[in-house]
Coordinates of C-alpha atoms in Angstrom, one line a residue:
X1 CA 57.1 109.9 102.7
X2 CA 54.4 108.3 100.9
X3 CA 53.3 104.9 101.7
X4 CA 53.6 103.8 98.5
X5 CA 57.5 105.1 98.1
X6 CA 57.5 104.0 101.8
X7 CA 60.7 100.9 102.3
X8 CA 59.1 97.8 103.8
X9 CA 62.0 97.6 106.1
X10 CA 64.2 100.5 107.1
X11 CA 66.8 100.4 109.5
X12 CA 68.4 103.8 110.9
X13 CA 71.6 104.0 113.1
X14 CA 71.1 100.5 114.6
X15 CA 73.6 99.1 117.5
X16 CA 73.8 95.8 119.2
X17 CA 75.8 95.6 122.1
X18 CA 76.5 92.1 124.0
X19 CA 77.1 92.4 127.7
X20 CA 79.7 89.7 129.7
X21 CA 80.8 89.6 132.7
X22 CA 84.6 90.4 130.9
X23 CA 82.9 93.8 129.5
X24 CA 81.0 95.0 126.4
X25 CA 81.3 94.1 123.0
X26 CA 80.0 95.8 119.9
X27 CA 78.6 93.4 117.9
X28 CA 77.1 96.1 115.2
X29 CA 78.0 100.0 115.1
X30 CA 75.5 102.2 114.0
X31 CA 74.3 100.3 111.0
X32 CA 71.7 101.8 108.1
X33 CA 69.5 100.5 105.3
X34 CA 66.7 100.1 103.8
X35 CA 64.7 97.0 102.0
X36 CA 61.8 98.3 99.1
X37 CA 58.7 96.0 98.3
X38 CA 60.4 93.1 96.2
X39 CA 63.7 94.4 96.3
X40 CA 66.8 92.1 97.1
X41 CA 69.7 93.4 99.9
X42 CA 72.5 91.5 100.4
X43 CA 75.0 91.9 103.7
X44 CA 78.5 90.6 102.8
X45 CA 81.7 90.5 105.0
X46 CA 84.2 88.3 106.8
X47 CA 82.8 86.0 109.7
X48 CA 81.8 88.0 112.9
X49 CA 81.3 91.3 110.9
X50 CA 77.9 91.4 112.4
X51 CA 75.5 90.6 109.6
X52 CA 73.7 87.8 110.9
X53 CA 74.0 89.6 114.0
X54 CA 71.9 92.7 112.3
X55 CA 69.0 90.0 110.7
X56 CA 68.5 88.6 114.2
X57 CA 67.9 91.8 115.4
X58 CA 64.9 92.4 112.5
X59 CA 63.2 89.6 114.4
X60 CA 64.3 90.1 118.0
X61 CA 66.0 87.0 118.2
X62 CA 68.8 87.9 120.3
X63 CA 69.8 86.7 123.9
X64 CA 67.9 89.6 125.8
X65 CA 68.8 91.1 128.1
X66 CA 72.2 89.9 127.5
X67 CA 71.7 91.8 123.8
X68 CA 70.8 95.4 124.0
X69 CA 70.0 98.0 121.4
X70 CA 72.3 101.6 122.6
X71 CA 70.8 103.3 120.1
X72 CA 68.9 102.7 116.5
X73 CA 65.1 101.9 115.2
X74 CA 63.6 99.0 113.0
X75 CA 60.7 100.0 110.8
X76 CA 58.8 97.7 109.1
X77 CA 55.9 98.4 107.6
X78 CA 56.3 102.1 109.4
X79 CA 56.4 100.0 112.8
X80 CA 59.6 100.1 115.3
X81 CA 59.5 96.5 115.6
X82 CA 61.8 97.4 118.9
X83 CA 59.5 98.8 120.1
X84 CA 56.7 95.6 120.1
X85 CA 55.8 93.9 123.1
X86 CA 56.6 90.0 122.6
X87 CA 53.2 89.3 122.1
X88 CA 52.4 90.9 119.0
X89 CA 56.3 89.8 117.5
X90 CA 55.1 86.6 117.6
X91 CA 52.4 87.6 115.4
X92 CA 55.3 88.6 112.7
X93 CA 57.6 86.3 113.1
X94 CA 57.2 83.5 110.6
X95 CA 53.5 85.2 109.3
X96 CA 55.2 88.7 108.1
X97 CA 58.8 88.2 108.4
X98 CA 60.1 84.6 108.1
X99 CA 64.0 83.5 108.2
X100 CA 66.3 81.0 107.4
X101 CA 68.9 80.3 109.5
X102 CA 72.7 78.8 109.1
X103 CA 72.7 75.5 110.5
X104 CA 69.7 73.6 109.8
X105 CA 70.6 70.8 112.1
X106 CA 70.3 72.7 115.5
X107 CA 67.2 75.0 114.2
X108 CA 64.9 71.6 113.3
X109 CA 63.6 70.0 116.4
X110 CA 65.2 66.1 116.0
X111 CA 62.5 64.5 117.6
X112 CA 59.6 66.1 114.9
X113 CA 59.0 64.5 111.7
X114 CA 59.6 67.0 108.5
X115 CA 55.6 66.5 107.7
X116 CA 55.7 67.7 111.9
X117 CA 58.0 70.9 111.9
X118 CA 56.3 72.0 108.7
X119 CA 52.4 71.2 109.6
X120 CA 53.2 73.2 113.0
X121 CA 53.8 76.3 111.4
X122 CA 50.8 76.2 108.5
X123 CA 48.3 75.3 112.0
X124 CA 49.8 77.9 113.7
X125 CA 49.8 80.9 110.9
X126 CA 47.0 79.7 108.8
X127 CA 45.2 77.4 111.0
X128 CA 45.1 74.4 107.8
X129 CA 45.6 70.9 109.6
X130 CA 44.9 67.4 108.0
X131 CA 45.2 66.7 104.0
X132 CA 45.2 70.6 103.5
X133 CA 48.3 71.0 105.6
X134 CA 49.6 67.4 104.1
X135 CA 49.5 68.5 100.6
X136 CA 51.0 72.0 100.9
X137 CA 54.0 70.7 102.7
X138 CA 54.3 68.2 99.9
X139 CA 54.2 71.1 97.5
X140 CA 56.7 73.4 100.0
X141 CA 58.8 70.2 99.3
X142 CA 59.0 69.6 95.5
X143 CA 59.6 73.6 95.1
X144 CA 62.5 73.4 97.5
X145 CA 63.8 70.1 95.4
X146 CA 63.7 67.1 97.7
X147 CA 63.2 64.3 95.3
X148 CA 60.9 61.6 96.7
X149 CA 59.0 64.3 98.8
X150 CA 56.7 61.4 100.1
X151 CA 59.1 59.5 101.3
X152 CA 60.5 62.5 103.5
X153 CA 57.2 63.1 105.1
X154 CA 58.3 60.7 108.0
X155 CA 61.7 61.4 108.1
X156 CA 63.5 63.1 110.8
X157 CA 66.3 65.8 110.6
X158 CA 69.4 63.3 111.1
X159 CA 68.2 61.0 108.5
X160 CA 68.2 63.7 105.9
X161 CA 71.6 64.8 104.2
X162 CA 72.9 68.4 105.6
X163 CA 71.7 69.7 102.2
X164 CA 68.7 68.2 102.1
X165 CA 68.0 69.8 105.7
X166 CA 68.7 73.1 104.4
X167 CA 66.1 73.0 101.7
X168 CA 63.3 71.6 104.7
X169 CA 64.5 74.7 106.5
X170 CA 63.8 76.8 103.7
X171 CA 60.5 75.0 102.5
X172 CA 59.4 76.2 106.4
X173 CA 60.5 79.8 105.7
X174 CA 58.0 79.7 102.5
X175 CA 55.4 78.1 104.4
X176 CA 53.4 81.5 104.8
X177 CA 54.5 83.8 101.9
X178 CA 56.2 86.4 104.2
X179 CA 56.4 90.1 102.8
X180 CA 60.1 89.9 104.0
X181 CA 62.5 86.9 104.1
X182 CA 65.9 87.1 105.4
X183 CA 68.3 84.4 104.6
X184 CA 71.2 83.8 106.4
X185 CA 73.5 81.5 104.4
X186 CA 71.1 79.5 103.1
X187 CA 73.1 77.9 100.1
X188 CA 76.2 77.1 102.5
X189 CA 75.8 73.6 102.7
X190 CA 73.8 72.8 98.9
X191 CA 75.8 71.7 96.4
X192 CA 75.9 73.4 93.3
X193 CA 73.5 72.7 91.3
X194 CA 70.8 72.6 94.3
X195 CA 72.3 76.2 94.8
X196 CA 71.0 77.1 91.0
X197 CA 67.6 75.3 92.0
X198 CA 67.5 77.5 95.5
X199 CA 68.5 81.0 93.5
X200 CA 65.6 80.2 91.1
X201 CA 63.0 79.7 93.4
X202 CA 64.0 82.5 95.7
X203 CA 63.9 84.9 92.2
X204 CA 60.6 83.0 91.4
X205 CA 58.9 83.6 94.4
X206 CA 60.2 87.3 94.6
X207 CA 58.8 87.8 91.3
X208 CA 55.3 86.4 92.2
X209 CA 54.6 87.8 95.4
X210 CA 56.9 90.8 95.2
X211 CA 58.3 89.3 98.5
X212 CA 61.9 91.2 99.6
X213 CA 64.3 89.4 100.6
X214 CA 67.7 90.2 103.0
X215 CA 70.5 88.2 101.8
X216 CA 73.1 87.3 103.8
X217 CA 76.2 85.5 102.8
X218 CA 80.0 85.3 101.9
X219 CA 79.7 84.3 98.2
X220 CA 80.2 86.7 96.2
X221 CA 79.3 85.5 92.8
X222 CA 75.7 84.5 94.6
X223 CA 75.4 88.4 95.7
X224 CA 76.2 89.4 91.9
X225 CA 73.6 86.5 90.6
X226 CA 70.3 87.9 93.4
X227 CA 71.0 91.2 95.3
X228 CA 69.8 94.4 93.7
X229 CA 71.8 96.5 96.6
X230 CA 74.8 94.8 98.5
X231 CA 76.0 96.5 102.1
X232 CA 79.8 95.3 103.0
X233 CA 80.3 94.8 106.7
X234 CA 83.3 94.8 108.6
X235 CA 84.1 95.0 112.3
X236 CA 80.5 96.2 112.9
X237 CA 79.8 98.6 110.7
X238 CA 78.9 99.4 106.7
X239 CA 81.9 100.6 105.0
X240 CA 80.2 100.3 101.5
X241 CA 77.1 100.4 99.9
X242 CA 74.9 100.9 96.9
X243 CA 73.9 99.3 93.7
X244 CA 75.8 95.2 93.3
X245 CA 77.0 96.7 89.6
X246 CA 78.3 99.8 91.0
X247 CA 80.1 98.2 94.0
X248 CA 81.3 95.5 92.2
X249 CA 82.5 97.2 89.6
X250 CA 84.6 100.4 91.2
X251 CA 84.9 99.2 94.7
X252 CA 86.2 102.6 97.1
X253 CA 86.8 100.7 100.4
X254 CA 90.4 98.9 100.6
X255 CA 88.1 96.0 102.4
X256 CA 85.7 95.8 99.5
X257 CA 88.3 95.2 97.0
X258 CA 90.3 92.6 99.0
X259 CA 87.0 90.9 99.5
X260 CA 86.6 90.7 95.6
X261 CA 90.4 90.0 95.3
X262 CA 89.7 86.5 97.8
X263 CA 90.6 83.1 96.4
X264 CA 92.5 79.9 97.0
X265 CA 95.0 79.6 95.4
X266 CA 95.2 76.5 92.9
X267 CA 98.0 74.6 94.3
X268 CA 97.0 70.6 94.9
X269 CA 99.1 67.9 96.8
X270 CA 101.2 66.2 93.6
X271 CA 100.3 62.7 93.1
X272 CA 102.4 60.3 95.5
X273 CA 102.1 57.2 93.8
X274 CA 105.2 56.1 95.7
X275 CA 104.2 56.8 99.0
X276 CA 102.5 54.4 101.0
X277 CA 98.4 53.9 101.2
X278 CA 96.7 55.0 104.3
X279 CA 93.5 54.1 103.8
X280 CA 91.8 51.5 101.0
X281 CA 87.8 50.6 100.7
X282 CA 86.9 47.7 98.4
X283 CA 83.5 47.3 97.5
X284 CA 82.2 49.0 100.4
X285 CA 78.4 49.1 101.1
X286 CA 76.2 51.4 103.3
X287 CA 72.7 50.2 103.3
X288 CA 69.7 51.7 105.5
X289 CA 66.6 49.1 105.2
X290 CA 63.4 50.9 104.8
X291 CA 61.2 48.9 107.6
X292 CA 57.3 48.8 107.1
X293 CA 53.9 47.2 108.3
X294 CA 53.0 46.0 111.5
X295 CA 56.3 44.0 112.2
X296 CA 58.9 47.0 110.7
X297 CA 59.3 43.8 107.7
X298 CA 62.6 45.2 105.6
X299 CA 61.1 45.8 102.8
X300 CA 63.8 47.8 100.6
X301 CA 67.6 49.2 101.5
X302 CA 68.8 53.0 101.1
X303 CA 71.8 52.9 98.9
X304 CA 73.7 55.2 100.6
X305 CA 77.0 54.2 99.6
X306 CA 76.8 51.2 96.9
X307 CA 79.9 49.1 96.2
X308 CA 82.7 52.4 96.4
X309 CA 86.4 51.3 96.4
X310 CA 89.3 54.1 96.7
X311 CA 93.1 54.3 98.5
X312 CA 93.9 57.0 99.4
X313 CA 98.0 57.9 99.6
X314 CA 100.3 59.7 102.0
X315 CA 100.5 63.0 101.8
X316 CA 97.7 63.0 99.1
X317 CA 94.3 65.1 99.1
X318 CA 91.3 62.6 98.1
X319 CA 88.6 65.4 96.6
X320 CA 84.6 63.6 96.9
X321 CA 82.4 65.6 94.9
X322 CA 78.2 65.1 94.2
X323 CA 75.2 66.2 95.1
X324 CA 74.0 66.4 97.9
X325 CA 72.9 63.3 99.2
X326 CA 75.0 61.7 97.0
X327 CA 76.8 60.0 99.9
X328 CA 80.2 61.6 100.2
X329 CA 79.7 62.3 104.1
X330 CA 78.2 58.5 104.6
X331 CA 81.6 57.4 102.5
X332 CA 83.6 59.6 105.1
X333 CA 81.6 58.5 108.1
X334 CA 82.2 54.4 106.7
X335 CA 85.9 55.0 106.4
X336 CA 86.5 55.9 109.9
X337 CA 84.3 52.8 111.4
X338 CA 81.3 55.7 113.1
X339 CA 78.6 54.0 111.0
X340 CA 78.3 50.3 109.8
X341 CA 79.5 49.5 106.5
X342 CA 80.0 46.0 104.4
X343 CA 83.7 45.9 103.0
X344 CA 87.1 45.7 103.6
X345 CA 88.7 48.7 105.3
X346 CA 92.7 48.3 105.4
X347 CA 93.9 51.4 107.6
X348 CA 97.7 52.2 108.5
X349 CA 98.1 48.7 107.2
X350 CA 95.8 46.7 109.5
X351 CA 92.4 46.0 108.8
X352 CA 89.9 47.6 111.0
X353 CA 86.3 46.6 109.6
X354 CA 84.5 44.5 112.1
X355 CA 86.6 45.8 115.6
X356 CA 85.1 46.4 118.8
X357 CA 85.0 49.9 120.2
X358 CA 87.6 48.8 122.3
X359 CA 89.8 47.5 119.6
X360 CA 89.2 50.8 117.5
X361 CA 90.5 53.0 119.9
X362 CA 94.2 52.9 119.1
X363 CA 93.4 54.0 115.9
X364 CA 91.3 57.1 116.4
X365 CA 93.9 59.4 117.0
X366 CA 95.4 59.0 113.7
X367 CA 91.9 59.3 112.1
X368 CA 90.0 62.4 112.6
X369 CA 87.0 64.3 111.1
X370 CA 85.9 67.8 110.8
X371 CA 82.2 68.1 110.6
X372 CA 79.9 69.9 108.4
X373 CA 78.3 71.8 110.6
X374 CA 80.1 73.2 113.5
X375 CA 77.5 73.8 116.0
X376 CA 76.0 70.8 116.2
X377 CA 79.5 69.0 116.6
X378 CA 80.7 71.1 119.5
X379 CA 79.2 70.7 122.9
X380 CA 77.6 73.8 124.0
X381 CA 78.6 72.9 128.0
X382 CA 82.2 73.0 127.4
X383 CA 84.7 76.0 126.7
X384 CA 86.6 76.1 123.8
X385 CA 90.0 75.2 125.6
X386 CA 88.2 72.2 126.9
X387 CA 87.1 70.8 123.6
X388 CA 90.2 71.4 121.9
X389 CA 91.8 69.3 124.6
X390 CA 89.5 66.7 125.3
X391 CA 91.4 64.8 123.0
X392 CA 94.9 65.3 124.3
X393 CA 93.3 64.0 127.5
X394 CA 92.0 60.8 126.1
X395 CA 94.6 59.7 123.6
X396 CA 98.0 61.2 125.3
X397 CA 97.1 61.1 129.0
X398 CA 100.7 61.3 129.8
X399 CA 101.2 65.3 128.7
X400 CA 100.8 67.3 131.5
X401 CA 98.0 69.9 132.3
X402 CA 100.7 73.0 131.3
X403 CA 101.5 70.6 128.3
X404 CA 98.2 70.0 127.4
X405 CA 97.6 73.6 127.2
X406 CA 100.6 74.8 125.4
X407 CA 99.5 72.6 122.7
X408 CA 95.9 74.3 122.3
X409 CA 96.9 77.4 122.3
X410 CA 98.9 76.7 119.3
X411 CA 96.3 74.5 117.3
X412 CA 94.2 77.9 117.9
X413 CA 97.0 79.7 116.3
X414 CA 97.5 77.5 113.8
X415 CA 93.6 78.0 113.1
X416 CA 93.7 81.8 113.4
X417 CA 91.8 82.0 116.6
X418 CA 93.3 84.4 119.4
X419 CA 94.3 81.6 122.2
X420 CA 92.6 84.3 124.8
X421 CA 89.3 83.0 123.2
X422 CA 89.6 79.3 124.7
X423 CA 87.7 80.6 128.0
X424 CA 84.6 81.3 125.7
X425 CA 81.7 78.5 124.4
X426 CA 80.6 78.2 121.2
X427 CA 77.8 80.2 121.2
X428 CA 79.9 83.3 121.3
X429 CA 81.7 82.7 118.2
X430 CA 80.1 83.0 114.6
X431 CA 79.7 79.7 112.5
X432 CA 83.0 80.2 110.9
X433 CA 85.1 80.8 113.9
X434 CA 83.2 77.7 115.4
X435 CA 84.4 75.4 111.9
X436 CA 87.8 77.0 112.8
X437 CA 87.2 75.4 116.4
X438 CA 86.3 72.1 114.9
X439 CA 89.7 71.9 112.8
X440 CA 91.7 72.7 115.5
X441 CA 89.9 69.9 118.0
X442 CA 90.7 67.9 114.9
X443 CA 94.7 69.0 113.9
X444 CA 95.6 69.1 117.9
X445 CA 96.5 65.4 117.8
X446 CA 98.6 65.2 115.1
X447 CA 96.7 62.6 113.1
X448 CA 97.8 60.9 109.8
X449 CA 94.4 60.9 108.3
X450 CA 91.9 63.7 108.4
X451 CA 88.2 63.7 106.9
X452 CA 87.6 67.5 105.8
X453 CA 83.2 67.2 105.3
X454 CA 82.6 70.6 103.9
X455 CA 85.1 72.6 106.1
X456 CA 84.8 75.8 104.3
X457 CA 81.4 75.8 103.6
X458 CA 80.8 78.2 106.6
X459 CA 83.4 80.8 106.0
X460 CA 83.8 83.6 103.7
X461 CA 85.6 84.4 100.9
X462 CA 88.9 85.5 102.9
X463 CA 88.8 82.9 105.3
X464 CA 88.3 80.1 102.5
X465 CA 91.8 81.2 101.2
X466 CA 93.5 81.5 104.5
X467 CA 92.1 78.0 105.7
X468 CA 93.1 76.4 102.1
X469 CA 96.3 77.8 102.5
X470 CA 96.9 76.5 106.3
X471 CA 95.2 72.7 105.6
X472 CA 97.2 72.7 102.6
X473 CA 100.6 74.1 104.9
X474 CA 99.5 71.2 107.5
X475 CA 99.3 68.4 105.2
X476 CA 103.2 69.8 104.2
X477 CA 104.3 70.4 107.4
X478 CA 103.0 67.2 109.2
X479 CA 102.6 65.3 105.8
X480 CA 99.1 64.6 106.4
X481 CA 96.5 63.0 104.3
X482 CA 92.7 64.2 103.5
X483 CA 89.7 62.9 102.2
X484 CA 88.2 66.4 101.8
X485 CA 84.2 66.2 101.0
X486 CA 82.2 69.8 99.4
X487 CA 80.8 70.7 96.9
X488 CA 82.6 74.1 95.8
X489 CA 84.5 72.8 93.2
X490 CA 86.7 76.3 93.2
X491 CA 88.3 74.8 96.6
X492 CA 88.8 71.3 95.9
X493 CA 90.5 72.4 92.6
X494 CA 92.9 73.8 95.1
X495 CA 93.7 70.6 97.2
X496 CA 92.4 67.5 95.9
X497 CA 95.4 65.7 94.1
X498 CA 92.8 62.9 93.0
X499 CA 89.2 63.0 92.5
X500 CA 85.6 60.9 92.9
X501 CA 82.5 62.0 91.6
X502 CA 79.5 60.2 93.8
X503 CA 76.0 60.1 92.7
X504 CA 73.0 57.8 94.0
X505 CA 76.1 56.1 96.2
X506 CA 77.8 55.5 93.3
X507 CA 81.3 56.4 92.1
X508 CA 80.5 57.9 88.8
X509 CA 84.1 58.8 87.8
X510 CA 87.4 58.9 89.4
X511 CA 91.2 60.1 88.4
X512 CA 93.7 62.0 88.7
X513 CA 91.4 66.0 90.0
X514 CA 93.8 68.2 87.2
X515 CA 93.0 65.6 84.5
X516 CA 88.8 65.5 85.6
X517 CA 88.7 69.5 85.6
X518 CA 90.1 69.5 82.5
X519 CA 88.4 66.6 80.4
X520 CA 85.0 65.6 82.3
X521 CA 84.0 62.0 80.3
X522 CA 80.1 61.4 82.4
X523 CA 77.3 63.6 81.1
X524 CA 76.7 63.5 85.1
X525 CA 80.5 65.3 85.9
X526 CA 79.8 67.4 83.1
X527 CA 76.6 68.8 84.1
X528 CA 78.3 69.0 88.0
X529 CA 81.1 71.4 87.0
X530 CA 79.1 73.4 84.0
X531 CA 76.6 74.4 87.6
X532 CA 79.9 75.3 89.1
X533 CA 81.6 77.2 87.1
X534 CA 78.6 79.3 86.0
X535 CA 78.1 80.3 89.5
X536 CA 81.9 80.6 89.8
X537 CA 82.1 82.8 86.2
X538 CA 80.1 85.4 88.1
X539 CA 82.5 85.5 90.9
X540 CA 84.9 86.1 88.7
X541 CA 83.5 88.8 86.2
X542 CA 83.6 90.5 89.4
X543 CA 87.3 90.3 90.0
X544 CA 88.1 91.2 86.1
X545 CA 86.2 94.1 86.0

């Protein structure tokens, strides 16, 4: 073959195996493709199918020697990258080949600055330092669309919102101008107009630097909008392949066509404007002070969540919609008294703003949350048994051990996680089994009110519909109440019985979520949902067809 006709990246009859002291498992079973010069490949399938599996084996990022390759080659550029000592890898990772991994929180080092993490890798590639190395992350930034990008220079990863962390991650990726970028989920946790600014840029810079890119992710109508060839994985292996169109369009594989067939069902919580109110906010305020000079002198606030009052009823879904950064998560975080906040907050009937840690702890296991991201919320020394029931042992002391464990194996049911898996730690599971992890840690005890922040943003098209259908079979079965925070508009159409839009802090609009689909009165909302339901429309030409 011709070096000119000659795929950037090919990849023949590749395996990964992961060894444990319980036996082998096949992570990936004799996998092939191939990436041309500027060409766009998607992987798609259910979580743990082995696709981000596959792209950290392009890069020979995987636990060696616990990770082994059976069999299988990876050519790029005509090189067995396998076959490289570590030495020269280093040379192509983040220079030739630069990726963008799932959760941005735990691949960002929280004690570097953004203007830090990014300057490190333009010294180390490119060897620019000062105002050179100043001004391209500035422009990395604006492309990537953080607004402000001054203001971000000093900030650190946990003072950025989980969107905004995504787009720094991806800004780093760009840093160099790689011939090949693979993206693993990297529009899970934007928002969906940030999504339409990402898919741009990504098509922009293909475009201009005829860079190829290896897409990996669960949404389908994204795959339709980028890839140029889409490979379906399931259980390790590529059960179908070729052209998006073609695939899309006359499916052969019964799991291809139940992958296009996924969707939650649109079947809300009714209104329960007789039932008793959980929770209530009145004016409530989160305010960060921006600190300057010599003395740290307060000399402005972050608006994080600016005057917001809501109830929220039994038995009801409260949908929080916006941009990222809007505040939703701050909102969710204020309600449950884990950050300070100015207002009233009436909970169960009591009021709770301004109690001790002591005095808050009767309350906390009728309030839970289910954080954004998964991995950064489970701790990485504990099995998944234990962290399920650490909060049986804290809040109900009085069950037994057998007791204790009889009710996580069910919450792991419930979740659909085999209870055999509670010996393992989170760094076995993929980041939707670990989301599935975080709801059952949070459903175990029973609670009356549960904060959902983006729960589904890390699963795939068929686990989105099963989870919508079992919180939505909870919240009937154990009449539970949820403020549920994303910003996939397709899922909290399915839930949310009322609905606020948040922007700047802000509650822009609020009512009843079938009466706000339907007749959006902000040019804000509208402009929110039109994003949506473009990227949605593609999801769906692909069903009709």
């Amino acid at each position: 073959m011709d070096a000119i006709n000659q795929p950037l990246l090919d990849v023949r009859d590749l395996s990964v195996v992961f060894h444990q002291p319980s036996g082998d498992t096949v992570a990936v079973d004799r996998i092939s493709f191939s990436i041309r010069r500027g060409q766009c490949v998607a992987l798609v399938g259910e979580s743990g199918s082995g696709k981000s599996v596959s792209a950290l084996s392009v890069l020979k990022l995987l636990p060696y020697p616990t990770a082994s390759h059976p069999s299988g080659s990876i050519l790029f550029n005509g090189r067995d990258l396998l076959k490289v000592p570590e030495r020269e890898m280093r040379g192509v990772r983040g220079n030739d080949i630069s990726i963008i991994f799932q959760e941005p929180m735990t691949s960002l080092n929280p004690l570097h600055t953004i203007e830090q993490q990014i300057g490190e890798i333009l010294q180390l590639h490119q060897g620019v330092t000062g105002q050179m190395a100043r001004a391209r992350t500035l422009e990395l930034l604006t492309q990537v669309g953080i607004p402000e990008p001054e203001t971000r220079l000093r900030s650190y990863p946990h003072q950025l919102s989980g969107g905004q962390r995504q787009r720094v991650m991806i800004a780093m990726a760009l840093a160099n101008e790689p011939d090949l970028l693979i993206a693993d989920e990297p529009t899970t946790a934007l928002d969906v107009t940030v999504q339409a600014q990402i898919l741009a840029l990504l098509a922009d810079i293909r475009k201009r630097l005829g860079m190829s890119l290896l897409f990996i992710t669960h949404d389908l109508g994204i795959v339709r909008r980028i890839a140029d060839v889409v490979c379906v994985m399931n259980n390790g292996k590529i059960v179908e392949h070729g052209p998006v169109e073609e695939v899309f369009t006359a499916p052969k594989h019964p799991y291809t066509r139940a992958l296009l067939n996924a969707e939650p069902k649109p079947d809300p919580a009714p209104p329960r404007p007789e039932s008793p109110v959980v929770i209530s906010a009145a004016d409530l305020k989160v305010w960060f002070p921006i600190r300057r000079g010599l003395l740290r002198s307060v000399v402005g606030h972050i608006k994080a969540v600016d005057g917001v009052t809501l109830s929220v009823r039994k038995g009801e879904t409260l949908g929080v919609v916006g941009e990222s950064g809007s505040g939703k998560t701050t909102l969710g975080l204020a309600l449950l008294r884990l950050i300070s906040s100015d207002g009233p907050i009436v909970f169960l009937g009591s009021e709770i703003q301004g109690l001790r840690f002591k005095e808050m702890l009767p309350f906390r296991r009728d309030m839970q949350i289910v954080f954004q991201d998964p991995f950064g919320a489970l701790s990485p020394r504990m099995s998944v048994g234990d962290i399920v029931a650490e909060g049986l042992s804290v809040h109900q002391p009085q069950l037994s051990r057998d007791q204790r464990e009889a009710r996580v194996i069910q919450a792991l049911r419930d979740v659909g996680l085999d209870p055999a898996t509670r010996f393992r730690y989170p760094h076995e599971f993929s980041g939707g089994q670990r989301q599935r992890i975080s709801i059952a840690r949070a459903v175990v005890l029973e609670p009356n009110f549960v904060v959902l922040d983006e729960p589904t943003s890390a699963l795939d098209m068929l686990f989105q519909a099963q989870m919508v259908d079992l919180l939505r079979e909870l919240q009937r079965k154990r009449d539970l109440t949820y403020m549920f925070i994303s910003h996939d508009l397709r899922v909290v159409a399915s839930l949310a019985s009322h609905l606020i839009v948040m922007r700047n802090g802000k509650v822009v609009e609020e009512g009843p979520a079938a009466d706000l689909f339907k007749r959006p009165q902000t040019d804000y909302t509208r402009a929110l949902f039109a994003a949506a339901f473009r990227l949605e429309a593609a999801g769906e030409g692909i069903v009709s067809e």
